[in-house]
Amino acid sequence: MSEDNFETARLVVRLDAVTANYRTFVRRAGPAAVAGVVKADAYGLGATQIAKTLSGQGCETFFVARISEGIALRPVVPDARIFVLDGAHPGALPALIGHRLTPVLNSLEEIALWANAAREYRTQLDAAVQIDTGMSRLGLSGSALSTLAQNAKWQLHDLRVVLWMSHLACANDAESAMNAQQLDRFRTALAILPSAPASLASSGGVLLGKDYVFDMVRPGIGLYGGNPHEGHENPFAVAAVLTARILQLRRIDAGHCVGYGATWRASRPARLATVGAGYADGLFRTLGNRGGAAIAGIRVPIVGRVSMDLITLDVSAVSEAVCQTGAEVEFFGDSVSLEDVAKAASTANYEILTSVSARVPRQYEDEAAA
């Protein structure tokens, strides 16, 4: 192992796959604009590299959750529009204005606050406004929407609304009746509001069809290779591969136990591989005795508990020629999908990606550039 490659685990980020996935959204959503959702450090893949890649493909709009994320992103994409989903709050106004960030306003109070800032700075400020169409999370409630529609001329006088938006609660389920309900509510809201571009769909919404596209789409998980629709074929390329190295191999007899709590006992002689990754690297503890990995494309089970820095695999079915100390084990990527891991861990593919810890180095590959 070379001095510049001594970490046992690594996350390979395929920038060419991110590019391909972005182009897929462009094809499916066109002529609508395709923004890039790069919150949470681009779902753990690295917002700086991802934003540069998307910008090179013509992406001019990005969404982040936190103001700090927008501030960090601004030097990377100096001419892009950056929306901040958290909205506008009193202490954040100078940062939003100073870094040219566009808040997504989620209440009448935030609209008033942002309008007051526009008057104070003697300029018209851009804003997005979110409408709650059924998620009961952020956004204008039905009564707030009615109030705004009746008083839009003076409440929005000092603002330039550049986007009306909402968010689908069940876009991952193409059969959910709630998708059509939210679509109808969004259309009804737009009909009583001043004209401006509109956005409803994230990754899953785009796959629901053109009715959900409007003027802009906001893909996130699909850009990074995750499948937005449960139970359907994934149209997106694998963009992230998490691997770790085998630290030790051993043979055990039937009856021997593995790991903390002795939760797994061999029913037959077995060959085990102990791998240098664990829950401190983002591999969920719930994967113990439930999840799996792959060696040279061959799936193998996790046996025993996932510990902080180590995982043990039953590699009895893998040839010793490819299963050696130092060999790489894939925990998600080409052979083990994000969705496979999420199912075993009883969570979502989003959480699998965003949980990969900072301890795991990111390695960026771009075959097209190479």
mmCIF file of C-alpha atoms in Angstrom:
data_model
loop_
_atom_site.group_PDB
_atom_site.id
_atom_site.type_symbol
_atom_site.label_atom_id
_atom_site.label_comp_id
_atom_site.label_asym_id
_atom_site.label_seq_id
_atom_site.Cartn_x
_atom_site.Cartn_y
_atom_site.Cartn_z
ATOM 1 C CA MET A 1 0.000 0.000 0.000
ATOM 2 C CA SER A 2 1.579 3.294 -1.066
ATOM 3 C CA GLU A 3 2.051 6.234 1.293
ATOM 4 C CA ASP A 4 -0.622 8.246 -0.529
ATOM 5 C CA ASN A 5 -3.144 5.390 -0.397
ATOM 6 C CA PHE A 6 -2.996 4.034 3.131
ATOM 7 C CA GLU A 7 -6.610 4.525 4.200
ATOM 8 C CA THR A 8 -8.499 1.263 4.436
ATOM 9 C CA ALA A 9 -11.783 2.696 3.132
ATOM 10 C CA ARG A 10 -12.534 5.131 0.298
ATOM 11 C CA LEU A 11 -15.483 6.592 -1.547
ATOM 12 C CA VAL A 12 -14.941 6.767 -5.298
ATOM 13 C CA VAL A 13 -17.056 9.485 -6.923
ATOM 14 C CA ARG A 14 -17.535 9.075 -10.663
ATOM 15 C CA LEU A 15 -17.966 12.567 -12.024
ATOM 16 C CA ASP A 16 -18.688 11.249 -15.517
ATOM 17 C CA ALA A 17 -21.639 9.338 -14.053
ATOM 18 C CA VAL A 18 -22.903 12.502 -12.353
ATOM 19 C CA THR A 19 -22.634 14.221 -15.752
ATOM 20 C CA ALA A 20 -24.533 11.393 -17.443
ATOM 21 C CA ASN A 21 -27.261 11.529 -14.798
ATOM 22 C CA TYR A 22 -27.593 15.290 -15.192
ATOM 23 C CA ARG A 23 -27.992 14.855 -18.940
ATOM 24 C CA THR A 24 -30.686 12.250 -18.315
ATOM 25 C CA PHE A 25 -32.631 14.826 -16.331
ATOM 26 C CA VAL A 26 -32.112 17.409 -19.067
ATOM 27 C CA ARG A 27 -33.555 14.986 -21.625
ATOM 28 C CA ARG A 28 -36.508 13.993 -19.463
ATOM 29 C CA ALA A 29 -37.357 17.480 -18.193
ATOM 30 C CA GLY A 30 -36.575 19.618 -21.243
ATOM 31 C CA PRO A 31 -37.205 22.411 -21.965
ATOM 32 C CA ALA A 32 -37.453 23.058 -18.215
ATOM 33 C CA ALA A 33 -34.299 24.149 -16.397
ATOM 34 C CA VAL A 34 -32.467 21.507 -14.377
ATOM 35 C CA ALA A 35 -31.027 22.691 -11.073
ATOM 36 C CA GLY A 36 -28.567 20.762 -8.940
ATOM 37 C CA VAL A 37 -29.387 19.960 -5.317
ATOM 38 C CA VAL A 38 -26.033 19.969 -3.527
ATOM 39 C CA LYS A 39 -27.137 20.260 0.090
ATOM 40 C CA ALA A 40 -25.425 18.126 2.727
ATOM 41 C CA ASP A 41 -22.135 18.363 0.803
ATOM 42 C CA ALA A 42 -23.846 17.043 -2.345
ATOM 43 C CA TYR A 43 -25.292 14.113 -0.381
ATOM 44 C CA GLY A 44 -21.817 13.345 0.918
ATOM 45 C CA LEU A 45 -20.067 13.254 -2.460
ATOM 46 C CA GLY A 46 -18.460 16.699 -2.170
ATOM 47 C CA ALA A 47 -20.340 19.861 -3.116
ATOM 48 C CA THR A 48 -17.296 21.624 -4.557
ATOM 49 C CA GLN A 49 -16.465 18.920 -7.086
ATOM 50 C CA ILE A 50 -20.095 18.169 -7.910
ATOM 51 C CA ALA A 51 -20.995 21.832 -8.440
ATOM 52 C CA LYS A 52 -17.987 22.356 -10.687
ATOM 53 C CA THR A 53 -18.973 19.305 -12.728
ATOM 54 C CA LEU A 54 -22.603 20.378 -13.066
ATOM 55 C CA SER A 55 -21.654 23.951 -13.867
ATOM 56 C CA GLY A 56 -19.478 22.634 -16.684
ATOM 57 C CA GLN A 57 -22.597 20.982 -18.089
ATOM 58 C CA GLY A 58 -24.513 24.251 -18.108
ATOM 59 C CA CYS A 59 -26.202 24.016 -14.716
ATOM 60 C CA GLU A 60 -26.893 27.572 -13.584
ATOM 61 C CA THR A 61 -28.961 26.967 -10.440
ATOM 62 C CA PHE A 62 -28.176 25.145 -7.209
ATOM 63 C CA PHE A 63 -30.116 24.371 -4.047
ATOM 64 C CA VAL A 64 -28.623 24.090 -0.567
ATOM 65 C CA ALA A 65 -30.291 23.714 2.822
ATOM 66 C CA ARG A 66 -28.104 25.864 5.057
ATOM 67 C CA ILE A 67 -26.807 29.389 4.579
ATOM 68 C CA SER A 68 -23.329 28.142 5.460
ATOM 69 C CA GLU A 69 -23.561 25.727 2.521
ATOM 70 C CA GLY A 70 -24.476 28.596 0.212
ATOM 71 C CA ILE A 71 -21.610 30.743 1.458
ATOM 72 C CA ALA A 72 -19.150 27.910 0.859
ATOM 73 C CA LEU A 73 -20.583 27.275 -2.601
ATOM 74 C CA ARG A 74 -20.561 30.865 -3.844
ATOM 75 C CA PRO A 75 -16.810 30.992 -4.783
ATOM 76 C CA VAL A 76 -17.187 27.665 -6.612
ATOM 77 C CA VAL A 77 -20.025 28.895 -8.859
ATOM 78 C CA PRO A 78 -19.670 32.685 -8.752
ATOM 79 C CA ASP A 79 -22.307 33.404 -11.382
ATOM 80 C CA ALA A 80 -24.904 30.788 -10.442
ATOM 81 C CA ARG A 81 -28.132 31.332 -8.568
ATOM 82 C CA ILE A 82 -28.017 29.600 -5.207
ATOM 83 C CA PHE A 83 -31.319 28.954 -3.416
ATOM 84 C CA VAL A 84 -31.277 28.406 0.371
ATOM 85 C CA LEU A 85 -34.118 26.129 1.445
ATOM 86 C CA ASP A 86 -33.959 27.143 5.108
ATOM 87 C CA GLY A 87 -35.426 30.560 4.284
ATOM 88 C CA ALA A 88 -34.639 34.007 5.685
ATOM 89 C CA HIS A 89 -34.143 34.732 9.368
ATOM 90 C CA PRO A 90 -33.238 38.045 11.079
ATOM 91 C CA GLY A 91 -29.624 37.277 11.871
ATOM 92 C CA ALA A 92 -28.984 35.814 8.413
ATOM 93 C CA LEU A 93 -30.042 38.758 6.253
ATOM 94 C CA PRO A 94 -26.565 40.336 5.822
ATOM 95 C CA ALA A 95 -25.069 36.961 4.852
ATOM 96 C CA LEU A 96 -27.847 36.209 2.356
ATOM 97 C CA ILE A 97 -27.501 39.600 0.697
ATOM 98 C CA GLY A 98 -23.715 39.791 0.925
ATOM 99 C CA HIS A 99 -23.207 36.395 -0.703
ATOM 100 C CA ARG A 100 -25.987 36.849 -3.263
ATOM 101 C CA LEU A 101 -28.032 33.923 -1.949
ATOM 102 C CA THR A 102 -31.722 33.603 -2.757
ATOM 103 C CA PRO A 103 -33.834 32.447 0.181
ATOM 104 C CA VAL A 104 -36.791 30.123 -0.195
ATOM 105 C CA LEU A 105 -39.366 31.978 1.906
ATOM 106 C CA ASN A 106 -41.610 29.622 3.845
ATOM 107 C CA SER A 107 -44.033 31.895 5.702
ATOM 108 C CA LEU A 108 -45.704 35.302 5.569
ATOM 109 C CA GLU A 109 -43.347 36.395 8.339
ATOM 110 C CA GLU A 110 -40.309 35.521 6.228
ATOM 111 C CA ILE A 111 -41.816 37.326 3.236
ATOM 112 C CA ALA A 112 -42.297 40.454 5.368
ATOM 113 C CA LEU A 113 -38.790 40.186 6.783
ATOM 114 C CA TRP A 114 -37.210 39.868 3.323
ATOM 115 C CA ALA A 115 -39.342 42.744 1.973
ATOM 116 C CA ASN A 116 -38.242 44.945 4.886
ATOM 117 C CA ALA A 117 -34.624 44.077 4.094
ATOM 118 C CA ALA A 118 -35.201 45.140 0.491
ATOM 119 C CA ARG A 119 -36.494 48.512 1.658
ATOM 120 C CA GLU A 120 -33.628 48.887 4.109
ATOM 121 C CA TYR A 121 -31.043 48.105 1.417
ATOM 122 C CA ARG A 122 -33.019 50.185 -1.103
ATOM 123 C CA THR A 123 -33.082 47.460 -3.689
ATOM 124 C CA GLN A 124 -35.458 44.831 -5.004
ATOM 125 C CA LEU A 125 -34.490 41.411 -3.674
ATOM 126 C CA ASP A 126 -35.028 38.077 -5.417
ATOM 127 C CA ALA A 127 -36.886 35.335 -3.583
ATOM 128 C CA ALA A 128 -38.426 31.927 -4.002
ATOM 129 C CA VAL A 129 -41.646 31.175 -2.141
ATOM 130 C CA GLN A 130 -42.564 27.679 -1.027
ATOM 131 C CA ILE A 131 -46.177 26.514 -0.881
ATOM 132 C CA ASP A 132 -47.177 23.599 1.325
ATOM 133 C CA THR A 133 -49.323 21.350 -0.868
ATOM 134 C CA GLY A 134 -49.642 18.519 1.604
ATOM 135 C CA MET A 135 -46.322 17.705 3.235
ATOM 136 C CA SER A 136 -47.054 19.819 6.346
ATOM 137 C CA ARG A 137 -43.417 20.722 6.671
ATOM 138 C CA LEU A 138 -42.066 24.027 5.297
ATOM 139 C CA GLY A 139 -44.053 26.435 3.142
ATOM 140 C CA LEU A 140 -47.158 28.609 3.136
ATOM 141 C CA SER A 141 -50.229 26.946 4.609
ATOM 142 C CA GLY A 142 -53.582 27.206 2.840
ATOM 143 C CA SER A 143 -54.643 30.223 4.895
ATOM 144 C CA ALA A 144 -51.293 31.943 4.424
ATOM 145 C CA LEU A 145 -51.500 31.308 0.690
ATOM 146 C CA SER A 146 -54.943 32.926 0.549
ATOM 147 C CA THR A 147 -53.678 35.936 2.489
ATOM 148 C CA LEU A 148 -50.733 36.339 0.154
ATOM 149 C CA ALA A 149 -52.880 35.976 -2.963
ATOM 150 C CA GLN A 150 -55.261 38.690 -1.706
ATOM 151 C CA ASN A 151 -52.457 41.063 -0.737
ATOM 152 C CA ALA A 152 -49.683 40.131 -3.163
ATOM 153 C CA LYS A 153 -49.400 43.613 -4.670
ATOM 154 C CA TRP A 154 -48.203 45.204 -1.454
ATOM 155 C CA GLN A 155 -46.671 42.162 0.331
ATOM 156 C CA LEU A 156 -44.434 41.392 -2.653
ATOM 157 C CA HIS A 157 -43.926 44.989 -3.769
ATOM 158 C CA ASP A 158 -40.232 45.126 -2.876
ATOM 159 C CA LEU A 159 -39.496 41.551 -3.908
ATOM 160 C CA ARG A 160 -38.978 39.823 -7.221
ATOM 161 C CA VAL A 161 -40.406 36.304 -6.962
ATOM 162 C CA VAL A 162 -38.190 34.226 -9.230
ATOM 163 C CA LEU A 163 -39.706 30.868 -8.260
ATOM 164 C CA TRP A 164 -42.877 29.426 -6.775
ATOM 165 C CA MET A 165 -42.133 25.947 -5.482
ATOM 166 C CA SER A 166 -43.519 23.017 -3.558
ATOM 167 C CA HIS A 167 -42.303 19.551 -2.645
ATOM 168 C CA LEU A 168 -43.847 16.142 -3.267
ATOM 169 C CA ALA A 169 -44.230 13.881 -0.249
ATOM 170 C CA CYS A 170 -44.573 10.576 -2.122
ATOM 171 C CA ALA A 171 -42.631 11.065 -5.355
ATOM 172 C CA ASN A 172 -40.754 7.821 -4.667
ATOM 173 C CA ASP A 173 -44.038 5.938 -5.124
ATOM 174 C CA ALA A 174 -45.369 6.364 -8.644
ATOM 175 C CA GLU A 175 -48.684 4.767 -7.612
ATOM 176 C CA SER A 176 -49.394 7.121 -4.714
ATOM 177 C CA ALA A 177 -52.607 9.142 -5.119
ATOM 178 C CA MET A 178 -51.000 11.959 -3.152
ATOM 179 C CA ASN A 179 -48.820 12.900 -6.130
ATOM 180 C CA ALA A 180 -51.850 13.898 -8.209
ATOM 181 C CA GLN A 181 -53.424 15.636 -5.191
ATOM 182 C CA GLN A 182 -50.352 17.780 -4.655
ATOM 183 C CA LEU A 183 -50.104 18.519 -8.371
ATOM 184 C CA ASP A 184 -53.688 19.803 -8.368
ATOM 185 C CA ARG A 185 -53.084 21.910 -5.260
ATOM 186 C CA PHE A 186 -49.945 23.418 -6.768
ATOM 187 C CA ARG A 187 -51.747 24.298 -9.990
ATOM 188 C CA THR A 188 -54.565 25.881 -7.976
ATOM 189 C CA ALA A 189 -52.058 27.947 -6.013
ATOM 190 C CA LEU A 190 -50.280 29.135 -9.143
ATOM 191 C CA ALA A 191 -53.580 30.234 -10.640
ATOM 192 C CA ILE A 192 -54.166 32.791 -7.867
ATOM 193 C CA LEU A 193 -50.592 34.048 -7.568
ATOM 194 C CA PRO A 194 -48.628 36.522 -9.696
ATOM 195 C CA SER A 195 -46.902 34.899 -12.666
ATOM 196 C CA ALA A 196 -43.413 33.500 -12.045
ATOM 197 C CA PRO A 197 -41.489 30.296 -12.863
ATOM 198 C CA ALA A 198 -42.630 27.247 -10.911
ATOM 199 C CA SER A 199 -40.983 24.075 -9.580
ATOM 200 C CA LEU A 200 -42.537 20.974 -8.035
ATOM 201 C CA ALA A 201 -40.367 17.995 -8.955
ATOM 202 C CA SER A 202 -37.192 16.633 -7.464
ATOM 203 C CA SER A 203 -35.679 13.386 -8.803
ATOM 204 C CA GLY A 204 -38.726 11.216 -8.236
ATOM 205 C CA GLY A 205 -41.097 13.888 -9.495
ATOM 206 C CA VAL A 206 -39.323 14.092 -12.824
ATOM 207 C CA LEU A 207 -39.922 10.385 -13.362
ATOM 208 C CA LEU A 208 -43.659 10.881 -12.774
ATOM 209 C CA GLY A 209 -43.956 12.607 -16.143
ATOM 210 C CA LYS A 210 -44.152 15.982 -17.848
ATOM 211 C CA ASP A 211 -47.149 17.169 -15.809
ATOM 212 C CA TYR A 212 -44.851 17.485 -12.806
ATOM 213 C CA VAL A 213 -41.985 19.296 -14.529
ATOM 214 C CA PHE A 214 -43.205 22.939 -14.794
ATOM 215 C CA ASP A 215 -40.348 25.435 -15.376
ATOM 216 C CA MET A 216 -37.585 23.940 -13.220
ATOM 217 C CA VAL A 217 -36.758 20.578 -11.663
ATOM 218 C CA ARG A 218 -34.548 20.005 -8.652
ATOM 219 C CA PRO A 219 -32.873 16.578 -8.823
ATOM 220 C CA GLY A 220 -30.772 15.331 -5.947
ATOM 221 C CA ILE A 221 -30.548 11.573 -5.327
ATOM 222 C CA GLY A 222 -30.821 10.729 -9.034
ATOM 223 C CA LEU A 223 -27.755 12.840 -9.826
ATOM 224 C CA TYR A 224 -25.797 10.684 -7.417
ATOM 225 C CA GLY A 225 -26.994 7.352 -8.780
ATOM 226 C CA GLY A 226 -29.785 6.580 -6.352
ATOM 227 C CA ASN A 227 -33.070 5.135 -7.556
ATOM 228 C CA PRO A 228 -35.903 7.630 -6.876
ATOM 229 C CA HIS A 229 -38.671 5.079 -7.555
ATOM 230 C CA GLU A 230 -38.868 2.041 -5.318
ATOM 231 C CA GLY A 231 -39.414 -1.206 -7.168
ATOM 232 C CA HIS A 232 -38.657 0.215 -10.609
ATOM 233 C CA GLU A 233 -35.549 -0.036 -12.769
ATOM 234 C CA ASN A 234 -33.013 2.640 -11.937
ATOM 235 C CA PRO A 235 -32.390 4.892 -14.983
ATOM 236 C CA PHE A 236 -29.319 6.494 -13.415
ATOM 237 C CA ALA A 237 -25.646 5.508 -13.520
ATOM 238 C CA VAL A 238 -23.727 4.473 -10.409
ATOM 239 C CA ALA A 239 -21.918 7.593 -9.233
ATOM 240 C CA ALA A 240 -20.536 6.505 -5.860
ATOM 241 C CA VAL A 241 -18.653 3.364 -4.851
ATOM 242 C CA LEU A 242 -17.710 2.681 -1.235
ATOM 243 C CA THR A 243 -14.943 0.158 -0.715
ATOM 244 C CA ALA A 244 -12.670 -0.994 2.092
ATOM 245 C CA ARG A 245 -9.716 -3.345 2.308
ATOM 246 C CA ILE A 246 -9.494 -6.778 3.853
ATOM 247 C CA LEU A 247 -7.237 -6.584 6.900
ATOM 248 C CA GLN A 248 -7.176 -10.239 7.888
ATOM 249 C CA LEU A 249 -8.443 -13.639 6.773
ATOM 250 C CA ARG A 250 -9.086 -16.634 8.991
ATOM 251 C CA ARG A 251 -10.765 -20.008 8.998
ATOM 252 C CA ILE A 252 -13.102 -21.059 11.780
ATOM 253 C CA ASP A 253 -14.775 -24.348 12.674
ATOM 254 C CA ALA A 254 -18.472 -24.906 13.114
ATOM 255 C CA GLY A 255 -19.691 -23.509 16.411
ATOM 256 C CA HIS A 256 -17.321 -20.535 16.533
ATOM 257 C CA CYS A 257 -18.842 -17.074 17.078
ATOM 258 C CA VAL A 258 -18.074 -13.716 15.463
ATOM 259 C CA GLY A 259 -17.989 -10.186 16.878
ATOM 260 C CA TYR A 260 -19.420 -8.353 19.843
ATOM 261 C CA GLY A 261 -22.239 -10.145 21.585
ATOM 262 C CA ALA A 262 -21.468 -13.366 19.682
ATOM 263 C CA THR A 263 -24.563 -12.729 17.565
ATOM 264 C CA TRP A 264 -23.454 -15.041 14.740
ATOM 265 C CA ARG A 265 -22.331 -18.621 15.145
ATOM 266 C CA ALA A 266 -20.910 -20.669 12.268
ATOM 267 C CA SER A 267 -23.069 -23.668 11.358
ATOM 268 C CA ARG A 268 -20.202 -25.116 9.297
ATOM 269 C CA PRO A 269 -16.492 -24.453 8.787
ATOM 270 C CA ALA A 270 -16.128 -20.983 7.285
ATOM 271 C CA ARG A 271 -13.567 -18.581 5.871
ATOM 272 C CA LEU A 272 -13.866 -15.054 7.266
ATOM 273 C CA ALA A 273 -12.555 -11.693 6.131
ATOM 274 C CA THR A 274 -12.234 -8.791 8.557
ATOM 275 C CA VAL A 275 -12.525 -5.497 6.692
ATOM 276 C CA GLY A 276 -11.351 -2.021 7.716
ATOM 277 C CA ALA A 277 -14.678 -0.185 7.837
ATOM 278 C CA GLY A 278 -17.419 0.212 10.392
ATOM 279 C CA TYR A 279 -20.108 2.465 11.727
ATOM 280 C CA ALA A 280 -17.577 5.277 12.266
ATOM 281 C CA ASP A 281 -17.217 5.264 8.481
ATOM 282 C CA GLY A 282 -20.973 5.367 7.943
ATOM 283 C CA LEU A 283 -21.856 1.687 7.644
ATOM 284 C CA PHE A 284 -24.930 1.237 9.789
ATOM 285 C CA ARG A 285 -24.772 -1.006 12.833
ATOM 286 C CA THR A 286 -28.134 -2.458 11.762
ATOM 287 C CA LEU A 287 -26.367 -4.129 8.816
ATOM 288 C CA GLY A 288 -24.943 -6.747 11.176
ATOM 289 C CA ASN A 289 -26.184 -10.225 10.160
ATOM 290 C CA ARG A 290 -28.467 -8.550 7.590
ATOM 291 C CA GLY A 291 -26.361 -6.660 5.055
ATOM 292 C CA GLY A 292 -23.794 -7.736 2.546
ATOM 293 C CA ALA A 293 -20.854 -6.689 0.424
ATOM 294 C CA ALA A 294 -19.161 -7.859 -2.770
ATOM 295 C CA ILE A 295 -15.692 -9.125 -3.617
ATOM 296 C CA ALA A 296 -14.849 -9.293 -7.307
ATOM 297 C CA GLY A 297 -18.565 -9.021 -8.004
ATOM 298 C CA ILE A 298 -19.504 -11.928 -5.719
ATOM 299 C CA ARG A 299 -21.991 -11.095 -2.957
ATOM 300 C CA VAL A 300 -21.025 -12.115 0.567
ATOM 301 C CA PRO A 301 -22.909 -11.659 3.860
ATOM 302 C CA ILE A 302 -21.927 -9.523 6.819
ATOM 303 C CA VAL A 303 -21.647 -11.817 9.849
ATOM 304 C CA GLY A 304 -21.717 -10.620 13.407
ATOM 305 C CA ARG A 305 -22.164 -7.045 14.503
ATOM 306 C CA VAL A 306 -20.806 -4.045 12.634
ATOM 307 C CA SER A 307 -18.341 -2.447 15.020
ATOM 308 C CA MET A 308 -16.852 1.030 14.990
ATOM 309 C CA ASP A 309 -13.941 0.306 12.654
ATOM 310 C CA LEU A 310 -14.391 -3.300 11.496
ATOM 311 C CA ILE A 311 -16.827 -5.578 9.685
ATOM 312 C CA THR A 312 -16.547 -9.335 9.273
ATOM 313 C CA LEU A 313 -17.697 -11.154 6.133
ATOM 314 C CA ASP A 314 -18.270 -14.812 5.409
ATOM 315 C CA VAL A 315 -16.166 -15.231 2.254
ATOM 316 C CA SER A 316 -16.387 -19.005 2.031
ATOM 317 C CA ALA A 317 -17.928 -18.755 -1.445
ATOM 318 C CA VAL A 318 -15.172 -16.545 -2.875
ATOM 319 C CA SER A 319 -12.058 -17.936 -4.530
ATOM 320 C CA GLU A 320 -8.889 -17.483 -2.514
ATOM 321 C CA ALA A 321 -7.277 -16.177 -5.696
ATOM 322 C CA VAL A 322 -9.275 -12.935 -5.465
ATOM 323 C CA CYS A 323 -9.979 -12.879 -1.724
ATOM 324 C CA GLN A 324 -6.654 -11.958 -0.196
ATOM 325 C CA THR A 325 -5.446 -9.577 2.485
ATOM 326 C CA GLY A 326 -5.496 -6.079 0.991
ATOM 327 C CA ALA A 327 -8.231 -6.898 -1.537
ATOM 328 C CA GLU A 328 -11.014 -4.348 -1.919
ATOM 329 C CA VAL A 329 -14.537 -5.067 -0.754
ATOM 330 C CA GLU A 330 -17.468 -3.104 -2.181
ATOM 331 C CA PHE A 331 -20.166 -2.032 0.267
ATOM 332 C CA PHE A 332 -22.168 -0.158 -2.334
ATOM 333 C CA GLY A 333 -21.592 0.594 -5.983
ATOM 334 C CA ASP A 334 -21.741 -1.654 -9.050
ATOM 335 C CA SER A 335 -22.543 -4.969 -7.349
ATOM 336 C CA VAL A 336 -24.402 -3.768 -4.252
ATOM 337 C CA SER A 337 -26.876 -0.966 -4.916
ATOM 338 C CA LEU A 338 -27.657 1.865 -2.521
ATOM 339 C CA GLU A 339 -31.150 0.452 -2.386
ATOM 340 C CA ASP A 340 -29.849 -2.996 -1.355
ATOM 341 C CA VAL A 341 -28.007 -1.420 1.562
ATOM 342 C CA ALA A 342 -30.939 0.782 2.501
ATOM 343 C CA LYS A 343 -33.311 -2.176 2.584
ATOM 344 C CA ALA A 344 -30.972 -4.190 4.799
ATOM 345 C CA ALA A 345 -30.505 -1.207 7.125
ATOM 346 C CA SER A 346 -34.229 -0.328 7.180
ATOM 347 C CA THR A 347 -33.632 3.175 5.892
ATOM 348 C CA ALA A 348 -33.518 5.201 2.646
ATOM 349 C CA ASN A 349 -30.830 5.400 -0.023
ATOM 350 C CA TYR A 350 -30.442 9.097 0.831
ATOM 351 C CA GLU A 351 -29.289 8.236 4.336
ATOM 352 C CA ILE A 352 -26.814 5.634 3.114
ATOM 353 C CA LEU A 353 -25.032 8.256 0.987
ATOM 354 C CA THR A 354 -25.111 11.115 3.467
ATOM 355 C CA SER A 355 -23.896 8.907 6.319
ATOM 356 C CA VAL A 356 -20.479 8.166 4.807
ATOM 357 C CA SER A 357 -18.249 9.926 7.298
ATOM 358 C CA ALA A 358 -15.536 12.502 6.749
ATOM 359 C CA ARG A 359 -12.991 9.868 7.804
ATOM 360 C CA VAL A 360 -13.486 8.170 4.447
ATOM 361 C CA PRO A 361 -11.438 9.946 1.749
ATOM 362 C CA ARG A 362 -13.218 10.886 -1.473
ATOM 363 C CA GLN A 363 -11.487 9.949 -4.713
ATOM 364 C CA TYR A 364 -12.783 11.659 -7.845
ATOM 365 C CA GLU A 365 -12.752 9.950 -11.213
ATOM 366 C CA ASP A 366 -13.794 11.361 -14.553
ATOM 367 C CA GLU A 367 -13.255 8.885 -17.382
ATOM 368 C CA ALA A 368 -14.503 11.378 -19.964
ATOM 369 C CA ALA A 369 -11.875 13.914 -18.936
ATOM 370 C CA ALA A 370 -9.198 11.261 -18.755
#
